Amino acid sequence: MRLMIFKTYQELSVAGATYIAERITRFREDRPFVLGLPTGSTPLGIYRELIRRYREGKISFSGVVSFNMDEYLGLPVGHPQSYHTFMWENFFSHIDIRASNVHILNGETRDPEGECRAYEEAIKAAGGIDLFLGGLGEDGHIAFNEPFSSFSSRTRVTILTDNTRAVNARFFDGDIKQVPRAALTVGVGTVMDAREILIAASGRNKARALRDAVEGGISHRCPLSCLQNHPRAMILCDDAATAELEVGTVEYFKSLEQGQTDGESRP
Ligand code: GLP
């Protein structure tokens, strides 16, 4: 696992956007680039930066197929807090991605199991996910895979913990009762199947989860710790998110990245 530490959220966002933009523009295979995408406040800076580069003509998303990580179950697609609305308002409406290439789980479905099965099939049919961008919850959840989710889980219905609903209540007038109790989410196994995973973590409130994922053992207690078993996983974080890491861990990863910049090879 690679851990890149930045002073600020802004630097982290620019680095994330640069990484994604390079992957897309250098992609040479005879099929679209398949990008997994998250919601949440953390990826907003990366989306803003990608939009800026698109407006400057430096990147096109016309050859990109996207799959979002999750969606609230039972929330109408057009609800102001649906992840559909979030993605179109904050990203898709501002770039040249084809609407037919965008995939987001439908929280209004009458057949959640069928919806999840079809989503897995669609990912497979697209050639699998090349790069999955993600965030993390304060409890280490990834997408809506709450602690103790199976590492082999696939796209499915999941029940949200009180903690996640309380954290997300800020988007629902601060009222936890308005936060749906369930969601549709890609599984940990679905994320792990991606050829590359890029996680963005910002702020002191993510420090404990980051510590568990990086320094703790691999455990379903912290779903993000699954990254330790992925051949190409990278976490971008800011200084605030490293607050619970040991000083030695921070120094180690900083020196590794310095080595990268200086052209040395990485273990
Ligand atoms: C929600 C989403 C996750 C996201 C998390 C963190 O729970 N389902 O995919 O990673 O929020 O959000 P934020 O970036 O706002 O802290």
Coordinates of N, CA, C and O in Angstrom, one line a residue, residues 76-138:
P76 N -35.7 9.0 -3.6 CA -36.0 9.2 -5.0 C -34.7 9.7 -5.7 O -33.9 10.4 -5.1
V77 N -34.6 9.3 -7.0 CA -33.4 9.7 -7.7 C -33.2 11.2 -7.7 O -32.1 11.7 -7.6
G78 N -34.3 11.9 -7.8 CA -34.2 13.4 -7.9 C -34.1 14.1 -6.5 O -34.1 15.3 -6.4
H79 N -34.1 13.3 -5.4 CA -34.0 13.9 -4.1 C -32.7 14.7 -4.0 O -31.7 14.3 -4.4
P80 N -32.8 15.9 -3.3 CA -31.6 16.7 -3.2 C -30.4 16.0 -2.6 O -29.2 16.3 -2.9
Q81 N -30.6 15.0 -1.8 CA -29.5 14.3 -1.1 C -29.2 12.9 -1.7 O -28.4 12.2 -1.2
S82 N -29.9 12.6 -2.9 CA -29.5 11.3 -3.5 C -28.1 11.5 -4.1 O -27.6 12.6 -4.4
Y83 N -27.4 10.4 -4.2 CA -26.1 10.4 -4.8 C -26.2 10.7 -6.3 O -25.2 11.1 -6.8
H84 N -27.3 10.4 -6.9 CA -27.5 10.8 -8.3 C -27.4 12.3 -8.4 O -26.6 12.9 -9.2
T85 N -28.2 13.0 -7.6 CA -28.2 14.5 -7.6 C -26.8 15.0 -7.3 O -26.2 15.9 -8.0
F86 N -26.1 14.4 -6.3 CA -24.8 14.8 -5.9 C -23.8 14.8 -7.1 O -23.1 15.7 -7.4
M87 N -23.8 13.6 -7.7 CA -22.8 13.4 -8.8 C -23.1 14.3 -10.0 O -22.1 14.8 -10.6
W88 N -24.4 14.5 -10.4 CA -24.6 15.4 -11.5 C -24.3 16.8 -11.2 O -23.7 17.5 -12.0
E89 N -24.7 17.2 -9.9 CA -24.5 18.6 -9.6 C -23.0 19.0 -9.4 O -22.5 20.0 -9.8
N90 N -22.3 18.0 -8.8 CA -20.9 18.3 -8.5 C -19.8 17.9 -9.5 O -18.7 18.3 -9.4
F91 N -20.2 17.0 -10.5 CA -19.2 16.5 -11.4 C -19.8 16.4 -12.8 O -19.4 17.1 -13.7
F92 N -20.7 15.4 -13.0 CA -21.0 15.0 -14.4 C -21.6 16.2 -15.2 O -21.3 16.2 -16.4
S93 N -22.3 17.1 -14.7 CA -22.9 18.2 -15.5 C -21.8 19.1 -16.0 O -22.1 19.9 -16.9
H94 N -20.7 19.1 -15.4 CA -19.6 20.0 -15.8 C -18.5 19.5 -16.7 O -17.6 20.2 -17.0
I95 N -18.7 18.2 -17.1 CA -17.7 17.5 -17.9 C -18.4 16.9 -19.1 O -19.6 16.9 -19.2
D96 N -17.6 16.3 -20.0 CA -18.2 15.8 -21.2 C -18.4 14.3 -21.2 O -18.4 13.6 -22.2
I97 N -18.6 13.7 -20.0 CA -18.9 12.3 -19.9 C -20.3 12.0 -20.6 O -21.2 12.9 -20.4
R98 N -20.5 10.9 -21.3 CA -21.8 10.6 -21.9 C -22.7 10.1 -20.8 O -22.3 9.2 -20.0
A99 N -23.9 10.6 -20.8 CA -24.9 10.2 -19.8 C -25.1 8.7 -19.8 O -25.2 8.0 -18.7
S100 N -25.0 8.1 -21.0 CA -25.2 6.6 -21.1 C -24.0 5.9 -20.5 O -24.1 4.7 -20.3
N101 N -22.9 6.5 -20.3 CA -21.7 5.9 -19.7 C -21.7 6.0 -18.2 O -20.8 5.4 -17.5
V102 N -22.7 6.7 -17.6 CA -22.7 6.9 -16.1 C -23.6 5.8 -15.5 O -24.7 5.6 -16.0
H103 N -23.1 5.1 -14.5 CA -23.8 4.1 -13.8 C -23.9 4.5 -12.3 O -22.9 4.7 -11.7
I104 N -25.1 4.6 -11.8 CA -25.3 4.8 -10.4 C -26.5 3.9 -9.9 O -27.5 3.8 -10.6
L105 N -26.3 3.2 -8.8 CA -27.3 2.3 -8.4 C -28.6 3.1 -8.1 O -28.6 4.2 -7.7
N106 N -29.7 2.5 -8.5 CA -31.0 3.1 -8.4 C -31.7 2.8 -7.0 O -32.2 1.7 -6.8
G107 N -31.7 3.8 -6.2 CA -32.2 3.6 -4.8 C -33.7 3.5 -4.8 O -34.3 3.2 -3.8
E108 N -34.4 3.8 -6.0 CA -35.8 3.7 -6.0 C -36.3 2.4 -6.5 O -37.5 2.2 -6.7
T109 N -35.4 1.5 -6.8 CA -35.8 0.2 -7.4 C -36.7 -0.6 -6.6 O -36.7 -0.5 -5.3
R110 N -37.6 -1.3 -7.3 CA -38.5 -2.2 -6.5 C -37.9 -3.6 -6.3 O -38.4 -4.5 -5.7
D111 N -36.7 -3.8 -7.0 CA -36.1 -5.1 -6.9 C -34.6 -4.9 -6.6 O -33.7 -5.0 -7.4
P112 N -34.3 -4.5 -5.3 CA -32.9 -4.2 -4.9 C -31.9 -5.3 -5.3 O -30.8 -5.0 -5.7
E113 N -32.3 -6.6 -5.0 CA -31.4 -7.7 -5.3 C -31.0 -7.7 -6.8 O -29.9 -7.9 -7.2
G114 N -32.1 -7.6 -7.6 CA -31.9 -7.6 -9.1 C -31.0 -6.4 -9.5 O -30.2 -6.6 -10.4
E115 N -31.3 -5.3 -8.9 CA -30.5 -4.1 -9.2 C -29.0 -4.3 -8.9 O -28.1 -4.0 -9.7
C116 N -28.7 -4.9 -7.8 CA -27.4 -5.2 -7.4 C -26.7 -6.2 -8.3 O -25.5 -6.0 -8.7
R117 N -27.4 -7.2 -8.7 CA -26.9 -8.3 -9.6 C -26.6 -7.6 -10.9 O -25.5 -7.9 -11.5
A118 N -27.5 -6.8 -11.4 CA -27.3 -6.2 -12.7 C -26.1 -5.2 -12.7 O -25.4 -5.1 -13.7
Y119 N -25.9 -4.6 -11.6 CA -24.7 -3.7 -11.4 C -23.4 -4.4 -11.6 O -22.5 -4.0 -12.3
E120 N -23.3 -5.6 -10.9 CA -22.1 -6.4 -11.0 C -21.9 -6.8 -12.4 O -20.8 -6.8 -12.9
E121 N -23.0 -7.2 -13.1 CA -22.9 -7.7 -14.5 C -22.4 -6.5 -15.4 O -21.6 -6.7 -16.2
A122 N -22.9 -5.3 -15.1 CA -22.6 -4.2 -15.9 C -21.1 -3.9 -15.8 O -20.4 -3.5 -16.7
I123 N -20.6 -4.0 -14.5 CA -19.1 -3.7 -14.3 C -18.3 -4.7 -15.1 O -17.3 -4.4 -15.8
K124 N -18.7 -6.0 -15.0 CA -18.0 -7.0 -15.7 C -18.1 -6.8 -17.2 O -17.0 -6.9 -17.9
A125 N -19.2 -6.4 -17.7 CA -19.4 -6.2 -19.2 C -18.5 -5.0 -19.6 O -18.1 -5.0 -20.8
A126 N -18.3 -4.1 -18.7 CA -17.5 -2.9 -19.1 C -16.0 -3.2 -19.1 O -15.2 -2.4 -19.5
G127 N -15.6 -4.4 -18.6 CA -14.2 -4.8 -18.6 C -13.6 -4.7 -17.2 O -12.4 -4.9 -17.0
G128 N -14.4 -4.5 -16.2 CA -13.9 -4.3 -14.8 C -13.5 -2.9 -14.6 O -13.3 -2.1 -15.5
I129 N -13.3 -2.6 -13.3 CA -13.0 -1.2 -13.0 C -11.5 -1.0 -13.0 O -10.7 -1.7 -12.4
D130 N -11.0 0.0 -13.8 CA -9.6 0.3 -13.9 C -9.1 1.0 -12.6 O -8.1 0.7 -12.1
L131 N -9.8 2.0 -12.2 CA -9.4 2.8 -11.0 C -10.6 3.1 -10.2 O -11.6 3.7 -10.7
F132 N -10.6 2.7 -8.9 CA -11.7 3.0 -8.0 C -11.2 4.1 -7.1 O -10.3 3.9 -6.3
L133 N -11.9 5.3 -7.2 CA -11.6 6.4 -6.3 C -12.6 6.2 -5.1 O -13.8 5.9 -5.4
G134 N -12.1 6.4 -3.9 CA -13.0 6.3 -2.8 C -12.7 7.2 -1.6 O -11.6 7.8 -1.6
G135 N -13.6 7.3 -0.7 CA -13.3 8.0 0.6 C -13.4 7.0 1.7 O -13.3 5.8 1.4
L136 N -13.5 7.4 2.9 CA -13.7 6.5 4.0 C -14.5 7.1 5.1 O -14.6 8.3 5.2
G137 N -15.3 6.3 5.8 CA -16.1 6.8 6.9 C -15.2 6.9 8.1 O -14.1 6.3 8.2
E138 N -15.8 7.6 9.1 CA -15.0 7.8 10.4 C -14.7 6.4 11.1 O -13.8 6.3 11.8

